[in-house]
Amino acid sequence: NSDQELINPGYINPEVGSIVYSLNNTTSFSENIPTGKNAGEYTIYYKAVAKTGSSYSDSDVQQIKVSIGKNNVSFVGNNAQLRHYTGSPLTPTAPNVTGGEISRVVIKNSLGQEVSQAVEQGVYTFTYYVDENANYNSASYVINFTIDEGIVPEFTAPSAKTDLVYNGSAQALINEVVVTENGAMKYSLDNVTF
């Protein structure tokens, strides 16, 4: 992001004169080497100026063209990330970008199909795109994103009710359990149907 010298300076015997440069071919010629910052093509004008009192005259103005190429966008991020299933859409942490802004994100599932969001367990790819701009080329960055099985919610194990005696009606066999995080407690008498 700093100015760069556009040419290697020419040489003339300093006892004879000096070489001056300009970026606009006007009267603003200077011995300072022209610099540029942004990508693009520059035209540098130059001429030899005779030292006052010498027997030489100034040369005609010449020109050369110089280009500053576009730089490549750089990404800093973790390209392999993991989240636990929650039942809600999940996203990885996006990369930090130097040289542009993320313009769009394409999500694909493990079959290569584009999807609008990542919810179910599986492996996804999140591709972050940066469009070309005045000084940087377009680029993309891929994150492999895995959603694994959810974490078991915290819970208290149920306890058996005591002192139950037949009364002709269905009775609760255990003390009800309250799950303290996302989820619900299910029960079964046959370990098949819960």
mmCIF file of N, CA, C and O in Angstrom, residues 73-81 92-97 102 104-109 123-130 139-146:
data_model
loop_
_atom_site.group_PDB
_atom_site.id
_atom_site.type_symbol
_atom_site.label_atom_id
_atom_site.label_comp_id
_atom_site.label_asym_id
_atom_site.label_seq_id
_atom_site.Cartn_x
_atom_site.Cartn_y
_atom_site.Cartn_z
ATOM 1 N N VAL A 73 -5.248 -11.316 -3.457
ATOM 2 C CA VAL A 73 -5.920 -11.248 -2.160
ATOM 3 C C VAL A 73 -5.297 -12.291 -1.239
ATOM 4 O O VAL A 73 -4.941 -13.392 -1.670
ATOM 5 N N SER A 74 -5.165 -11.959 0.040
ATOM 6 C CA SER A 74 -4.665 -12.933 1.012
ATOM 7 C C SER A 74 -5.753 -13.237 2.040
ATOM 8 O O SER A 74 -6.522 -12.356 2.430
ATOM 9 N N PHE A 75 -5.801 -14.501 2.435
ATOM 10 C CA PHE A 75 -6.766 -14.966 3.417
ATOM 11 C C PHE A 75 -6.026 -15.509 4.632
ATOM 12 O O PHE A 75 -4.994 -16.163 4.493
ATOM 13 N N VAL A 76 -6.571 -15.247 5.805
ATOM 14 C CA VAL A 76 -6.062 -15.852 7.034
ATOM 15 C C VAL A 76 -7.253 -16.493 7.739
ATOM 16 O O VAL A 76 -8.211 -15.811 8.112
ATOM 17 N N GLY A 77 -7.189 -17.803 7.892
ATOM 18 C CA GLY A 77 -8.302 -18.488 8.532
ATOM 19 C C GLY A 77 -7.976 -19.947 8.780
ATOM 20 O O GLY A 77 -6.886 -20.422 8.461
ATOM 21 N N ASN A 78 -8.948 -20.654 9.334
ATOM 22 C CA ASN A 78 -8.823 -22.081 9.595
ATOM 23 C C ASN A 78 -9.644 -22.808 8.543
ATOM 24 O O ASN A 78 -10.869 -22.691 8.518
ATOM 25 N N ASN A 79 -8.976 -23.564 7.648
ATOM 26 C CA ASN A 79 -9.703 -24.163 6.534
ATOM 27 C C ASN A 79 -10.303 -25.538 6.848
ATOM 28 O O ASN A 79 -10.797 -26.215 5.960
ATOM 29 N N ALA A 80 -10.276 -25.940 8.108
ATOM 30 C CA ALA A 80 -10.954 -27.172 8.535
ATOM 31 C C ALA A 80 -11.576 -26.908 9.907
ATOM 32 O O ALA A 80 -10.867 -26.743 10.893
ATOM 33 N N GLN A 81 -12.902 -26.854 9.942
ATOM 34 C CA GLN A 81 -13.581 -26.492 11.185
ATOM 35 C C GLN A 81 -14.683 -27.499 11.515
ATOM 36 O O GLN A 81 -15.235 -28.152 10.629
ATOM 37 N N PRO A 92 -19.071 -21.824 9.706
ATOM 38 C CA PRO A 92 -17.712 -21.724 10.237
ATOM 39 C C PRO A 92 -17.343 -20.272 10.481
ATOM 40 O O PRO A 92 -18.076 -19.350 10.088
ATOM 41 N N THR A 93 -16.203 -20.062 11.111
ATOM 42 C CA THR A 93 -15.665 -18.714 11.277
ATOM 43 C C THR A 93 -15.049 -18.294 9.949
ATOM 44 O O THR A 93 -14.159 -18.975 9.424
ATOM 45 N N ALA A 94 -15.522 -17.189 9.410
ATOM 46 C CA ALA A 94 -15.052 -16.735 8.092
ATOM 47 C C ALA A 94 -13.598 -16.275 8.172
ATOM 48 O O ALA A 94 -13.143 -15.807 9.220
ATOM 49 N N PRO A 95 -12.861 -16.380 7.059
ATOM 50 C CA PRO A 95 -11.466 -15.931 7.063
ATOM 51 C C PRO A 95 -11.373 -14.409 7.072
ATOM 52 O O PRO A 95 -12.293 -13.713 6.633
ATOM 53 N N ASN A 96 -10.250 -13.910 7.581
ATOM 54 C CA ASN A 96 -9.942 -12.495 7.442
ATOM 55 C C ASN A 96 -9.334 -12.274 6.053
ATOM 56 O O ASN A 96 -8.550 -13.098 5.585
ATOM 57 N N VAL A 97 -9.715 -11.167 5.429
ATOM 58 C CA VAL A 97 -9.304 -10.915 4.047
ATOM 59 C C VAL A 97 -8.513 -9.618 3.966
ATOM 60 O O VAL A 97 -8.898 -8.605 4.551
ATOM 61 N N ILE A 102 -15.465 -10.080 1.212
ATOM 62 C CA ILE A 102 -16.197 -11.270 0.785
ATOM 63 C C ILE A 102 -17.505 -10.828 0.138
ATOM 64 O O ILE A 102 -18.301 -10.119 0.744
ATOM 65 N N ARG A 104 -19.637 -13.139 -1.667
ATOM 66 C CA ARG A 104 -20.649 -14.203 -1.599
ATOM 67 C C ARG A 104 -20.017 -15.460 -1.021
ATOM 68 O O ARG A 104 -18.797 -15.625 -1.044
ATOM 69 N N VAL A 105 -20.892 -16.332 -0.516
ATOM 70 C CA VAL A 105 -20.457 -17.611 0.056
ATOM 71 C C VAL A 105 -21.306 -18.704 -0.572
ATOM 72 O O VAL A 105 -22.536 -18.592 -0.617
ATOM 73 N N VAL A 106 -20.655 -19.749 -1.070
ATOM 74 C CA VAL A 106 -21.360 -20.890 -1.657
ATOM 75 C C VAL A 106 -21.141 -22.099 -0.746
ATOM 76 O O VAL A 106 -20.011 -22.446 -0.418
ATOM 77 N N ILE A 107 -22.263 -22.725 -0.343
ATOM 78 C CA ILE A 107 -22.215 -23.887 0.543
ATOM 79 C C ILE A 107 -22.582 -25.132 -0.269
ATOM 80 O O ILE A 107 -23.590 -25.138 -0.992
ATOM 81 N N LYS A 108 -21.765 -26.177 -0.143
ATOM 82 C CA LYS A 108 -22.070 -27.445 -0.813
ATOM 83 C C LYS A 108 -21.983 -28.585 0.197
ATOM 84 O O LYS A 108 -21.151 -28.557 1.110
ATOM 85 N N ASN A 109 -22.864 -29.581 -0.009
ATOM 86 C CA ASN A 109 -22.834 -30.748 0.873
ATOM 87 C C ASN A 109 -21.811 -31.756 0.368
ATOM 88 O O ASN A 109 -21.092 -31.510 -0.608
ATOM 89 N N VAL A 123 -20.368 -33.405 6.101
ATOM 90 C CA VAL A 123 -19.238 -32.558 5.715
ATOM 91 C C VAL A 123 -19.698 -31.597 4.632
ATOM 92 O O VAL A 123 -20.313 -32.008 3.643
ATOM 93 N N TYR A 124 -19.394 -30.330 4.811
ATOM 94 C CA TYR A 124 -19.768 -29.285 3.869
ATOM 95 C C TYR A 124 -18.515 -28.522 3.440
ATOM 96 O O TYR A 124 -17.491 -28.534 4.124
ATOM 97 N N THR A 125 -18.619 -27.856 2.308
ATOM 98 C CA THR A 125 -17.587 -26.884 1.929
ATOM 99 C C THR A 125 -18.230 -25.508 1.858
ATOM 100 O O THR A 125 -19.311 -25.346 1.282
ATOM 101 N N PHE A 126 -17.578 -24.560 2.477
ATOM 102 C CA PHE A 126 -17.973 -23.150 2.399
ATOM 103 C C PHE A 126 -16.902 -22.451 1.555
ATOM 104 O O PHE A 126 -15.734 -22.421 1.949
ATOM 105 N N THR A 127 -17.291 -21.932 0.411
ATOM 106 C CA THR A 127 -16.342 -21.227 -0.458
ATOM 107 C C THR A 127 -16.644 -19.731 -0.398
ATOM 108 O O THR A 127 -17.758 -19.309 -0.730
ATOM 109 N N TYR A 128 -15.652 -18.974 0.037
ATOM 110 C CA TYR A 128 -15.784 -17.527 0.184
ATOM 111 C C TYR A 128 -15.146 -16.852 -1.032
ATOM 112 O O TYR A 128 -13.982 -17.111 -1.354
ATOM 113 N N TYR A 129 -15.901 -15.989 -1.702
ATOM 114 C CA TYR A 129 -15.424 -15.337 -2.920
ATOM 115 C C TYR A 129 -15.171 -13.852 -2.685
ATOM 116 O O TYR A 129 -15.958 -13.180 -2.009
ATOM 117 N N VAL A 130 -14.068 -13.372 -3.246
ATOM 118 C CA VAL A 130 -13.741 -11.945 -3.257
ATOM 119 C C VAL A 130 -13.641 -11.521 -4.714
ATOM 120 O O VAL A 130 -12.893 -12.133 -5.495
ATOM 121 N N ALA A 139 -10.491 -13.829 -6.013
ATOM 122 C CA ALA A 139 -9.932 -14.986 -5.305
ATOM 123 C C ALA A 139 -11.042 -15.703 -4.546
ATOM 124 O O ALA A 139 -12.150 -15.179 -4.380
ATOM 125 N N SER A 140 -10.712 -16.911 -4.097
ATOM 126 C CA SER A 140 -11.665 -17.675 -3.289
ATOM 127 C C SER A 140 -10.909 -18.464 -2.225
ATOM 128 O O SER A 140 -9.706 -18.725 -2.356
ATOM 129 N N TYR A 141 -11.632 -18.821 -1.187
ATOM 130 C CA TYR A 141 -11.050 -19.551 -0.049
ATOM 131 C C TYR A 141 -12.060 -20.595 0.396
ATOM 132 O O TYR A 141 -13.238 -20.288 0.593
ATOM 133 N N VAL A 142 -11.610 -21.838 0.547
ATOM 134 C CA VAL A 142 -12.507 -22.937 0.882
ATOM 135 C C VAL A 142 -12.271 -23.405 2.320
ATOM 136 O O VAL A 142 -11.128 -23.625 2.729
ATOM 137 N N ILE A 143 -13.369 -23.555 3.052
ATOM 138 C CA ILE A 143 -13.326 -24.140 4.393
ATOM 139 C C ILE A 143 -14.081 -25.459 4.364
ATOM 140 O O ILE A 143 -15.235 -25.515 3.928
ATOM 141 N N ASN A 144 -13.420 -26.529 4.794
ATOM 142 C CA ASN A 144 -14.092 -27.815 4.983
ATOM 143 C C ASN A 144 -14.735 -27.802 6.373
ATOM 144 O O ASN A 144 -14.045 -27.660 7.384
ATOM 145 N N PHE A 145 -16.039 -27.942 6.370
ATOM 146 C CA PHE A 145 -16.826 -27.721 7.589
ATOM 147 C C PHE A 145 -17.590 -28.996 7.935
ATOM 148 O O PHE A 145 -18.394 -29.488 7.143
ATOM 149 N N THR A 146 -17.331 -29.519 9.119
ATOM 150 C CA THR A 146 -17.969 -30.763 9.551
ATOM 151 C C THR A 146 -18.931 -30.499 10.701
ATOM 152 O O THR A 146 -18.597 -29.797 11.655
#
